[in-house]
Coordinates of C-alpha atoms in Angstrom, one line a residue:
M7 CA -9.7 18.4 -32.7
T8 CA -8.3 15.6 -30.6
K9 CA -6.7 16.8 -27.4
I10 CA -3.1 15.7 -27.0
E11 CA -2.3 14.4 -23.6
P12 CA 0.9 15.8 -22.1
L13 CA 3.8 13.3 -21.9
G14 CA 3.9 13.8 -18.1
A15 CA 0.3 13.0 -17.7
V16 CA 0.6 9.9 -19.9
R17 CA 3.6 8.7 -17.8
E18 CA 1.6 9.2 -14.6
R19 CA -1.4 7.3 -16.0
V20 CA 0.6 4.4 -17.2
T21 CA 2.6 4.3 -13.9
S22 CA -0.6 4.4 -11.8
E23 CA -2.4 1.7 -13.8
L24 CA 0.7 -0.7 -13.7
R25 CA 1.1 0.0 -10.0
Q26 CA -2.5 -0.8 -9.3
E27 CA -2.3 -4.0 -11.4
I28 CA 0.7 -5.2 -9.3
I29 CA -1.0 -4.4 -6.0
A30 CA -4.2 -6.1 -7.1
G31 CA -2.4 -9.2 -8.3
G32 CA -3.1 -8.8 -12.0
L33 CA 0.7 -8.6 -12.5
R34 CA 2.3 -11.2 -10.3
P35 CA 5.9 -11.5 -9.0
G36 CA 8.1 -12.7 -11.8
D37 CA 5.9 -11.4 -14.6
R38 CA 7.8 -9.6 -17.3
L39 CA 7.1 -6.0 -18.4
V40 CA 7.8 -5.6 -22.1
E41 CA 7.9 -2.0 -23.3
R42 CA 6.6 -2.7 -26.8
E43 CA 3.6 -4.8 -25.5
L44 CA 2.7 -2.2 -22.9
A45 CA 2.9 0.6 -25.3
E46 CA 0.5 -1.2 -27.7
R47 CA -1.8 -2.0 -24.8
F48 CA -2.0 1.5 -23.5
G49 CA -2.0 3.1 -26.9
V50 CA 1.0 5.2 -26.2
S51 CA 4.7 5.5 -27.3
R52 CA 7.4 3.5 -25.6
V53 CA 8.8 6.6 -24.0
P54 CA 6.2 7.1 -21.2
V55 CA 6.2 3.3 -20.7
R56 CA 9.9 3.3 -20.2
E57 CA 9.6 6.2 -17.7
A58 CA 6.8 4.4 -15.9
I59 CA 8.8 1.3 -15.5
R60 CA 11.8 3.3 -14.1
A61 CA 9.4 4.9 -11.6
L62 CA 8.2 1.5 -10.5
V63 CA 11.7 0.3 -10.1
T64 CA 12.4 3.3 -7.8
E65 CA 9.2 2.5 -5.8
G66 CA 10.3 -1.1 -5.4
F67 CA 7.6 -2.8 -7.4
V68 CA 9.8 -4.1 -10.3
H69 CA 13.4 -4.6 -11.0
F70 CA 15.8 -5.3 -13.8
E71 CA 16.8 -8.9 -13.9
T72 CA 19.1 -8.0 -16.9
P73 CA 19.5 -4.8 -18.8
R74 CA 16.8 -6.0 -21.2
R75 CA 14.5 -7.9 -18.9
T76 CA 12.3 -6.2 -16.3
V77 CA 10.0 -8.2 -14.0
V78 CA 7.7 -7.7 -11.0
R79 CA 9.7 -8.1 -7.9
R80 CA 9.4 -11.2 -5.8
L81 CA 9.0 -10.1 -2.2
T82 CA 11.3 -11.7 0.4
P83 CA 10.7 -12.1 4.1
T84 CA 13.4 -9.5 4.7
D85 CA 11.6 -7.0 2.4
V86 CA 8.4 -7.4 4.5
K87 CA 10.2 -7.3 7.9
E88 CA 12.1 -4.1 7.0
L89 CA 9.0 -2.3 5.7
F90 CA 6.9 -3.3 8.7
E91 CA 9.7 -2.2 11.1
L92 CA 9.5 1.2 9.4
R93 CA 5.7 1.2 9.5
E94 CA 5.8 0.4 13.2
A95 CA 8.2 3.2 14.0
L96 CA 6.2 5.8 12.1
E97 CA 2.6 4.8 12.3
V98 CA 2.7 4.1 16.1
Y99 CA 4.1 7.6 16.6
A100 CA 1.5 9.1 14.2
A101 CA -1.3 7.4 16.2
G102 CA -0.1 9.1 19.4
L103 CA 0.0 12.5 17.7
A104 CA -3.4 11.9 16.1
A105 CA -5.0 11.2 19.5
A106 CA -3.7 14.5 20.8
R107 CA -4.5 16.6 17.8
A108 CA -7.6 15.1 16.0
T109 CA -10.6 17.4 15.5
P110 CA -14.2 16.2 15.5
E111 CA -14.1 16.6 11.7
D112 CA -11.1 14.3 11.5
L113 CA -12.8 11.7 13.6
A114 CA -16.0 11.9 11.5
E115 CA -13.9 11.2 8.4
V116 CA -12.3 8.2 9.9
Q117 CA -15.8 6.9 11.1
E118 CA -17.1 7.3 7.5
L119 CA -14.1 5.2 6.2
L120 CA -14.8 2.6 8.8
D121 CA -18.5 2.4 7.7
R122 CA -17.3 2.0 4.1
A123 CA -14.8 -0.7 5.2
A124 CA -17.6 -2.6 7.0
A125 CA -19.8 -2.6 3.9
A126 CA -16.9 -3.7 1.7
T127 CA -16.0 -6.4 4.2
E128 CA -19.6 -7.7 4.3
A129 CA -19.5 -7.8 0.4
E130 CA -16.0 -9.4 0.4
D131 CA -14.9 -6.7 -2.0
A132 CA -11.1 -7.0 -1.9
E133 CA -10.3 -4.0 -4.1
V134 CA -12.5 -1.6 -2.0
I135 CA -11.3 -3.0 1.3
T136 CA -7.7 -2.4 0.3
D137 CA -8.4 1.1 -0.9
V138 CA -10.5 2.1 2.1
N139 CA -8.0 0.6 4.6
S140 CA -5.1 2.4 2.9
R141 CA -7.1 5.7 3.1
L142 CA -7.8 5.1 6.7
H143 CA -4.2 4.8 7.6
D144 CA -3.3 7.8 5.4
R145 CA -6.0 9.8 7.3
I146 CA -4.5 8.9 10.7
V147 CA -1.1 10.0 9.5
A148 CA -2.6 13.2 8.2
M149 CA -4.3 13.8 11.6
A150 CA -0.9 13.7 13.2
G151 CA -0.3 17.1 11.7
N152 CA 3.4 16.4 10.9
S153 CA 4.3 17.0 7.2
L154 CA 7.7 15.3 7.6
L155 CA 6.1 12.2 9.0
T156 CA 3.8 12.1 5.9
E157 CA 6.7 12.5 3.6
A158 CA 8.7 9.7 5.3
L159 CA 5.9 7.2 4.7
E160 CA 5.0 8.3 1.2
P161 CA 7.9 6.4 -0.7
V162 CA 6.9 3.1 0.9
A163 CA 3.1 3.5 1.0
G164 CA 2.6 1.6 -2.3
R165 CA 4.7 -1.3 -1.3
L166 CA 2.9 -1.6 2.1
R167 CA -0.4 -1.6 0.3
W168 CA 0.9 -4.3 -2.1
M169 CA 2.0 -6.5 0.9
T170 CA -1.1 -6.0 3.0
R171 CA -3.3 -6.7 0.0
R172 CA -2.3 -10.3 0.4
N173 CA -3.8 -10.4 3.9
E174 CA -7.4 -11.3 3.5
E175 CA -8.3 -11.6 7.1
W176 CA -10.7 -8.7 6.5
P177 CA -13.1 -9.1 9.5
Q178 CA -10.1 -9.1 11.9
L179 CA -8.7 -6.0 10.2
L180 CA -12.0 -4.2 10.6
V181 CA -12.1 -5.0 14.3
E182 CA -8.5 -3.8 14.8
H183 CA -9.2 -0.5 12.9
R184 CA -12.3 0.1 15.0
E185 CA -10.3 -0.4 18.1
L186 CA -7.6 1.9 16.8
Y187 CA -10.2 4.6 16.0
E188 CA -11.7 4.4 19.5
A189 CA -8.2 4.7 21.0
I190 CA -7.5 7.8 19.0
A191 CA -11.0 9.3 19.6
S192 CA -10.4 8.8 23.4
G193 CA -7.7 11.5 23.2
D194 CA -5.2 9.3 25.1
P195 CA -1.9 9.1 23.1
D196 CA -0.6 6.2 25.2
R197 CA -3.7 4.1 24.4
A198 CA -3.5 5.1 20.7
R199 CA 0.1 4.1 20.5
A200 CA -0.5 0.8 22.2
H201 CA -3.4 -0.1 19.8
A202 CA -1.4 1.0 16.8
L203 CA 1.6 -1.2 17.9
T204 CA -0.6 -4.2 18.3
H205 CA -2.3 -3.6 15.0
V206 CA 1.0 -3.3 13.0
R207 CA 2.5 -6.4 14.6
T208 CA -0.6 -8.4 14.1
N209 CA -0.8 -7.3 10.5
Y210 CA 2.8 -8.2 10.0
S211 CA 2.2 -11.7 11.3
S212 CA -0.8 -12.1 9.1
T213 CA 1.0 -10.8 6.0
V214 CA 4.0 -13.0 6.3
R215 CA 1.8 -16.0 7.0
H216 CA -0.1 -15.5 3.7
L217 CA 3.1 -14.7 1.7
F218 CA 5.6 -17.2 3.1
E219 CA 3.7 -20.1 4.6
D220 CA 6.5 -22.5 4.0
E221 CA 9.5 -20.3 4.6
E222 CA 11.5 -19.5 7.7
L223 CA 11.3 -15.9 8.7
P224 CA 14.4 -13.8 9.5

């Protein structure tokens, strides 16, 4: 007997796959999402597709150009600026807490992620680099030991990953992440916050340079 996948699980699967396609660039800004076509492609009814699209609208990945036309959002300089301002406020604070609270087990996990990032950087594997770097930042936030901080970043984590995926200065990112790790491992919150601040601002400059080379930033 064929096992029937619950509607909620179908919706989550479709949402996750569409989100990942947007982040990876398979679906580009301005591309249209058509319920009927997506339902056929995923082999599901239009209901979970419709719900997945609504979820992605809420997350900021897509928007309704008209009531009948849904497209992948075109990021603006203001979008990027505002998200990085939020990232700066929260991730810099998280780095300071992580320096004060990290356990040897926590640091070992971050070191393992750095090793994976180094291998992916050597192989120029964009998908793995993006995934591992996102996990590294998530781990640092988790090390801060503040559940409200984690919850505050969760709604924008996907959009930040989408933006930073466009930044392909991977060797420089690896250097910055290693320096951030060393600052946290030192147990000095001030040093960790300083490195986190530099990293976020450098990443912001790199991201906008890749996204908006010919535009004036706000």
